[in-house]
C-alpha cells in the first residue's frame, strides 16, 4: 500500500491510502487519497488539506470535489488528499502533539525521520512529485479567521508564477517571504507550483468558507482547461506584500469592530480589548490605510496576542489583467472600497 497509481481506468474514481509511519502500538500512520481519472491523463491537479490537523474547511472542499466531478467531463487527473497530517487531525491539533513539528516547515521530509518528517517525505514523493500543479488548502489557526486568499512565498532567488494563485479568482494575493521547508517553496523549487489557499478559521466547518474554497478550486480547473466553464476572476486583482500583525496591549476580551475583508483608513478603530479584572480598555487602531486579512474570532486574549492581521496598500499593486480570452470579469469589492475611501493603489 505504498504506491499511488494514477493509471486507473479512464473516466473512473478510486480511493486508496498509503502507509508512511508506525505508532507506539504498531498501528500505521496513513495518508488517504482518491484519484479521479478524466478523459486524458494530464494535467494532474493535486488537492490537499489538513497539513495542519485542525484546519477542516479544506477537507470538505475536497470531499465535494470528489462527489461533484464527473470524470467523463474532466480533462486530466485529480489527486485528492483530504487529510495529510492524520496524527494531528486525530489530536484535533495543528501539529502532531508527540513530535511537535510543523509539517509545513519540514518538506521535502525525511524518510527515516520523526512521524511528521516521514509524512512530509511520503506526501512529497508519492503525491506532490506526480502533480503538474496543486492547491494546498489551509485556514487560520484557532481564533484566527482569514478572508479567502492565496499566499505566495518568495525565498532567496525563488519567486512563484502569479498566474496560478490568480486563477483561484480571489480579489487579492498575499505575498510574503517564505521559509525553508514550506510546501509551496519546496515544490515550487522543483518546478511544481502549489498554491497555498487560506479559507476561514481552524476547528470548525463553515459553509461560507467551504463554498469560497470550492469556487476557487473550480475557477482554477476552468482556467487551466480541466473542466468546462468560464472562470470568474476580478478584473483587478491586487497583490499585497506588507503583512502586519497587531497585538493586544492588555489581557482580557477582544471585541472586533471590523470584519476580515474590510478596507480601513489609517487610525480607524479595529477593535477593543476590555479587561474584566481591571476595567482597563485598549483600543486597536489601523497603523495605516489597509486591508483586514484576518480578525481574532476567539475573544479571550493575553497581552501580546495577535488580534488583527492586515496588509497595507503601500507596497501593493493592482495586477495587469490576465491574458486569457474567456474570463468572466467581476468587479473588485476591494478596489471599489479603496476608491470610495480615497485610498490609492499603484497600478
Ligand atoms: Zn495551515
Coordinates of C-alpha atoms and ligand atoms in Angstrom, one line a residue:
X1 CA 0.0 0.0 0.0
X2 CA 2.8 2.5 -0.6
X3 CA 2.4 3.3 -4.3
X4 CA -0.1 5.8 -5.6
X5 CA -1.2 4.5 -9.0
X6 CA -2.6 7.2 -11.3
X7 CA -3.2 4.6 -14.1
X8 CA -6.7 3.7 -13.3
X9 CA -9.4 3.3 -16.0
X10 CA -10.3 6.4 -17.9
X11 CA -13.5 8.0 -16.5
X12 CA -13.3 6.4 -13.1
X13 CA -12.8 7.4 -9.5
X14 CA -10.8 5.3 -6.9
X15 CA -9.9 5.6 -3.3
X16 CA -6.8 4.4 -1.5
X17 CA -4.2 5.1 1.1
X18 CA -0.5 4.8 1.6
X19 CA 1.3 3.9 4.8
X20 CA 4.1 6.2 5.9
X21 CA 5.0 5.6 9.6
X22 CA 4.2 3.4 12.6
X23 CA 2.9 4.5 16.0
X24 CA 3.7 3.2 19.5
X25 CA 1.1 0.5 19.4
X26 CA 2.1 -0.7 15.9
X27 CA -0.8 1.0 14.2
X28 CA 0.1 2.7 10.9
X29 CA 0.1 6.4 10.0
X30 CA -1.7 6.5 6.7
X31 CA -2.4 9.2 4.1
X32 CA -5.8 8.7 2.5
X33 CA -6.4 9.8 -1.1
X34 CA -8.6 9.5 -4.1
X35 CA -7.9 9.6 -7.8
X36 CA -10.4 11.0 -10.4
X37 CA -9.1 10.0 -13.8
X38 CA -10.6 12.1 -16.6
X39 CA -10.6 11.5 -20.4
X40 CA -7.0 12.5 -20.5
X41 CA -4.2 11.8 -18.0
X42 CA -2.7 15.3 -17.9
X43 CA -2.6 17.8 -16.3
X44 CA -2.5 16.3 -12.8
X45 CA -4.0 18.5 -10.1
X46 CA -3.2 17.7 -6.5
X47 CA -5.7 19.0 -4.0
X48 CA -4.8 18.6 -0.3
X49 CA -5.9 19.8 3.1
X50 CA -5.1 19.4 6.8
X51 CA -1.4 19.7 6.6
X52 CA -2.3 21.3 9.9
X53 CA -4.6 18.8 11.6
X54 CA -7.3 21.3 12.9
X55 CA -7.9 23.0 9.6
X56 CA -11.1 21.5 8.4
X57 CA -12.8 23.6 5.7
X58 CA -10.4 22.3 3.0
X59 CA -11.3 18.7 3.9
X60 CA -14.9 19.3 3.0
X61 CA -13.9 21.2 -0.2
X62 CA -12.0 18.1 -1.3
X63 CA -14.9 15.8 -0.4
X64 CA -17.2 17.9 -2.5
X65 CA -14.8 17.9 -5.5
X66 CA -14.8 14.1 -5.3
X67 CA -18.6 13.9 -5.2
X68 CA -19.2 16.6 -7.8
X69 CA -16.7 15.9 -10.6
X70 CA -17.9 13.7 -13.4
X71 CA -14.7 12.0 -14.6
X72 CA -16.1 11.8 -18.2
X73 CA -16.2 15.6 -18.2
X74 CA -12.7 16.0 -16.7
X75 CA -9.6 16.7 -18.7
X76 CA -6.7 15.4 -16.7
X77 CA -6.4 13.7 -13.3
X78 CA -7.3 14.9 -9.8
X79 CA -5.4 13.5 -6.8
X80 CA -7.3 14.5 -3.7
X81 CA -5.7 14.1 -0.2
X82 CA -8.3 15.4 2.2
X83 CA -6.2 14.8 5.3
X84 CA -2.4 14.9 5.0
X85 CA -1.5 15.1 8.7
X86 CA -3.5 12.3 10.2
X87 CA -1.9 12.2 13.7
X88 CA -2.6 16.0 14.1
X89 CA -6.1 15.6 12.8
X90 CA -6.7 12.8 15.3
X91 CA -5.4 15.1 18.1
X92 CA -7.7 18.0 16.9
X93 CA -4.5 19.9 16.8
X94 CA -2.3 21.9 14.4
X95 CA 0.7 19.6 14.9
X96 CA 1.3 16.1 15.9
X97 CA 1.4 16.6 19.7
X98 CA 4.0 13.9 20.1
X99 CA 6.8 15.1 17.9
X100 CA 5.6 18.7 17.8
X101 CA 7.0 19.5 14.4
X102 CA 5.2 21.8 11.9
X103 CA 4.6 19.7 8.8
X104 CA 4.6 22.8 6.7
X105 CA 8.3 23.5 7.7
X106 CA 9.8 20.1 7.1
X107 CA 9.3 19.5 3.4
X108 CA 10.6 17.6 1.4
X109 CA 10.7 15.4 4.5
X110 CA 12.9 12.7 5.9
X111 CA 12.4 9.0 5.1
X112 CA 13.9 7.9 8.5
X113 CA 12.8 10.9 10.5
X114 CA 10.1 11.6 13.1
X115 CA 6.4 10.9 12.3
X116 CA 5.9 14.4 10.9
X117 CA 9.1 14.2 8.8
X118 CA 8.0 10.9 7.4
X119 CA 4.6 12.2 6.5
X120 CA 6.3 15.0 4.7
X121 CA 8.6 12.6 2.8
X122 CA 5.8 10.3 1.6
X123 CA 3.4 13.1 0.8
X124 CA 6.1 14.9 -1.2
X125 CA 7.5 11.9 -3.0
X126 CA 4.3 9.9 -3.6
X127 CA 1.9 12.8 -4.3
X128 CA 3.5 16.2 -5.0
X129 CA 6.0 14.9 -7.5
X130 CA 3.2 13.3 -9.6
X131 CA 1.4 16.6 -9.9
X132 CA 1.5 19.3 -12.6
X133 CA 0.3 21.8 -10.1
X134 CA -1.6 21.8 -6.8
X135 CA -3.8 23.7 -4.3
X136 CA -2.9 23.3 -0.6
X137 CA -5.9 24.2 1.5
X138 CA -5.4 25.9 4.9
X139 CA -7.2 28.1 7.4
X140 CA -6.0 30.4 10.0
X141 CA -5.2 28.7 13.4
X142 CA -7.9 28.6 16.1
X143 CA -9.4 32.0 16.6
X144 CA -7.6 33.5 13.6
X145 CA -10.2 34.0 10.9
X146 CA -8.9 34.6 7.4
X147 CA -10.7 36.0 4.4
X148 CA -10.3 33.6 1.5
X149 CA -7.0 34.2 -0.3
X150 CA -3.9 32.5 -1.8
X151 CA -0.5 33.0 -0.2
X152 CA 2.6 33.0 -2.3
X153 CA 6.1 33.0 -0.8
X154 CA 9.4 34.1 -2.1
X155 CA 12.7 32.8 -0.8
X156 CA 16.2 33.7 -2.0
X157 CA 16.0 33.6 -5.8
X158 CA 12.7 31.7 -5.8
X159 CA 9.7 33.7 -6.9
X160 CA 6.4 31.9 -7.8
X161 CA 4.5 32.4 -11.0
X162 CA 1.5 34.6 -10.3
X163 CA -0.9 33.0 -12.8
X164 CA -1.6 30.0 -10.5
X165 CA -2.8 31.9 -7.4
X166 CA -4.6 34.4 -9.6
X167 CA -6.6 31.5 -11.3
X168 CA -8.4 31.0 -8.0
X169 CA -10.2 34.2 -8.7
X170 CA -9.8 36.0 -5.3
X171 CA -9.6 39.7 -5.0
X172 CA -6.1 39.8 -3.7
X173 CA -3.0 37.7 -3.5
X174 CA -0.8 37.7 -0.4
X175 CA 2.9 37.7 -0.9
X176 CA 5.5 37.3 1.8
X177 CA 8.9 36.0 2.4
X178 CA 8.7 32.2 2.9
X179 CA 10.8 29.8 5.0
X180 CA 12.7 26.7 4.0
X181 CA 10.6 23.6 4.4
X182 CA 7.2 25.2 3.3
X183 CA 5.4 23.0 0.8
X184 CA 4.9 25.8 -1.8
X185 CA 8.6 26.8 -1.6
X186 CA 10.0 23.3 -1.8
X187 CA 7.6 22.1 -4.5
X188 CA 8.0 25.4 -6.4
X189 CA 11.8 25.0 -6.4
X190 CA 11.4 21.7 -8.3
X191 CA 9.0 23.3 -10.8
X192 CA 5.7 22.2 -9.3
X193 CA 3.5 25.2 -8.5
X194 CA 1.5 24.6 -5.3
X195 CA -0.8 27.4 -4.3
X196 CA -1.5 27.8 -0.6
X197 CA -5.2 28.8 -0.2
X198 CA -6.4 30.1 3.1
X199 CA -10.2 29.7 3.8
X200 CA -11.5 30.7 7.2
X201 CA -10.6 29.5 10.6
X202 CA -9.4 26.2 12.2
X203 CA -11.6 23.9 14.3
X204 CA -14.9 24.4 12.6
X205 CA -16.7 23.7 9.3
X206 CA -18.0 26.9 7.9
X207 CA -20.3 26.8 4.9
X208 CA -19.3 30.3 3.6
X209 CA -15.6 29.5 3.5
X210 CA -16.2 26.0 2.2
X211 CA -18.1 27.5 -0.7
X212 CA -15.4 30.1 -1.3
X213 CA -12.8 27.3 -1.3
X214 CA -14.8 25.2 -3.7
X215 CA -15.3 28.2 -6.0
X216 CA -11.6 28.9 -6.0
X217 CA -10.8 25.2 -6.9
X218 CA -13.4 25.2 -9.7
X219 CA -12.1 28.5 -11.1
X220 CA -8.6 27.1 -11.1
X221 CA -9.8 23.9 -13.0
X222 CA -11.8 26.0 -15.5
X223 CA -8.8 28.4 -16.0
X224 CA -6.5 25.6 -16.9
X225 CA -9.0 23.8 -19.1
X226 CA -9.6 20.8 -16.8
X227 CA -13.4 21.3 -16.7
X228 CA -15.8 23.3 -18.9
X229 CA -17.0 26.7 -17.8
X230 CA -15.7 30.3 -17.6
X231 CA -13.7 31.2 -14.5
X232 CA -15.0 34.2 -12.5
X233 CA -12.0 36.4 -11.8
X234 CA -12.0 40.0 -10.7
X235 CA -10.7 42.3 -13.5
X236 CA -8.5 44.0 -10.9
X237 CA -6.7 41.6 -8.6
X238 CA -4.4 43.2 -6.1
X239 CA -1.0 41.9 -4.9
X240 CA -0.3 42.9 -1.3
X241 CA 3.1 42.5 0.3
X242 CA 3.2 44.4 3.5
X243 CA 1.8 42.0 6.2
X244 CA 1.4 43.1 9.8
X245 CA 0.1 41.5 13.0
X246 CA -1.4 43.8 15.5
X247 CA -1.3 42.5 19.1
X248 CA -3.4 43.4 22.1
X249 CA -1.6 45.5 24.7
X250 CA -3.6 44.1 27.6
X251 CA -5.2 40.8 28.6
X252 CA -9.0 40.4 28.6
X253 CA -11.7 40.1 26.0
X254 CA -11.3 41.4 22.4
X255 CA -14.3 43.0 20.7
X256 CA -13.7 43.4 16.9
X257 CA -15.1 46.5 15.2
X258 CA -14.2 45.4 11.7
X259 CA -14.5 42.2 9.7
X260 CA -12.0 40.2 7.7
X261 CA -12.2 41.6 4.1
X262 CA -12.8 45.3 5.2
X263 CA -10.8 48.2 3.8
X264 CA -10.0 50.6 6.6
X265 CA -8.4 54.1 6.9
X266 CA -5.4 55.0 9.0
X267 CA -6.3 55.3 12.7
X268 CA -9.7 53.7 12.2
X269 CA -10.8 51.7 15.2
X270 CA -10.3 48.0 14.6
X271 CA -11.3 46.6 18.0
X272 CA -11.2 47.0 21.7
X273 CA -9.8 44.8 24.4
X274 CA -11.5 45.1 27.8
X275 CA -10.1 43.7 31.0
X276 CA -12.9 42.2 33.2
X277 CA -10.3 42.2 36.0
X278 CA -9.1 45.9 36.0
X279 CA -11.8 47.6 33.8
X280 CA -8.9 48.8 31.6
X281 CA -9.6 49.2 27.9
X282 CA -7.2 49.1 24.9
X283 CA -8.2 50.5 21.6
X284 CA -6.6 48.9 18.5
X285 CA -6.3 51.3 15.6
X286 CA -5.2 50.9 12.0
X287 CA -1.5 51.8 11.6
X288 CA -2.1 52.9 8.0
X289 CA -4.7 52.6 5.2
X290 CA -5.0 48.8 5.0
X291 CA -6.9 45.7 4.2
X292 CA -8.1 43.4 7.0
X293 CA -6.9 39.9 6.1
X294 CA -7.8 38.3 9.4
X295 CA -9.5 39.0 12.7
X296 CA -9.5 37.3 16.1
X297 CA -12.6 35.2 16.4
X298 CA -11.9 33.8 19.9
X299 CA -12.3 36.7 22.3
X300 CA -10.1 35.7 25.2
X301 CA -6.6 37.3 24.7
X302 CA -3.4 37.9 26.6
X303 CA -1.1 40.8 26.4
X304 CA 0.7 40.2 23.1
X305 CA -2.0 38.0 21.5
X306 CA -2.5 38.9 17.8
X307 CA -6.0 40.3 17.3
X308 CA -5.8 41.8 13.8
X309 CA -3.9 40.7 10.7
X310 CA -3.7 43.3 8.0
X311 CA -1.8 44.3 4.9
X312 CA -1.2 47.9 3.9
X313 CA -1.7 49.1 0.3
X314 CA 1.7 50.9 0.3
X315 CA 3.8 48.0 -1.2
X316 CA 0.8 46.6 -3.1
X317 CA -0.3 47.0 -6.7
X318 CA -3.2 46.3 -9.0
X319 CA -2.0 43.5 -11.3
X320 CA -2.4 43.8 -15.1
X321 CA -5.4 41.8 -16.4
X322 CA -4.8 38.1 -17.0
X323 CA -4.1 37.4 -20.6
X324 CA -6.8 34.9 -21.3
X325 CA -9.7 35.3 -23.6
X326 CA -12.8 33.9 -21.9
X327 CA -12.9 35.2 -18.4
X328 CA -16.0 36.4 -16.6
X329 CA -14.5 39.6 -15.2
X330 CA -16.1 40.6 -11.9
X331 CA -15.6 44.0 -10.3
X332 CA -13.4 44.0 -7.2
X333 CA -15.1 44.9 -3.9
X334 CA -11.6 45.8 -2.5
X335 CA -10.8 48.2 -5.3
X336 CA -14.2 49.8 -5.2
X337 CA -13.9 50.3 -1.4
X338 CA -10.4 51.8 -1.7
X339 CA -11.7 54.3 -4.3
X340 CA -14.7 55.3 -2.1
X341 CA -12.3 55.9 0.8
X342 CA -9.8 57.9 -1.3
X343 CA -7.0 55.3 -1.0
X344 CA -4.7 54.9 -3.9
X345 CA -3.2 51.5 -5.1
X346 CA -0.4 51.6 -7.6
X347 CA -1.3 50.1 -11.0
Ligands
LIG1 ZN1 -2.3 25.7 7.9

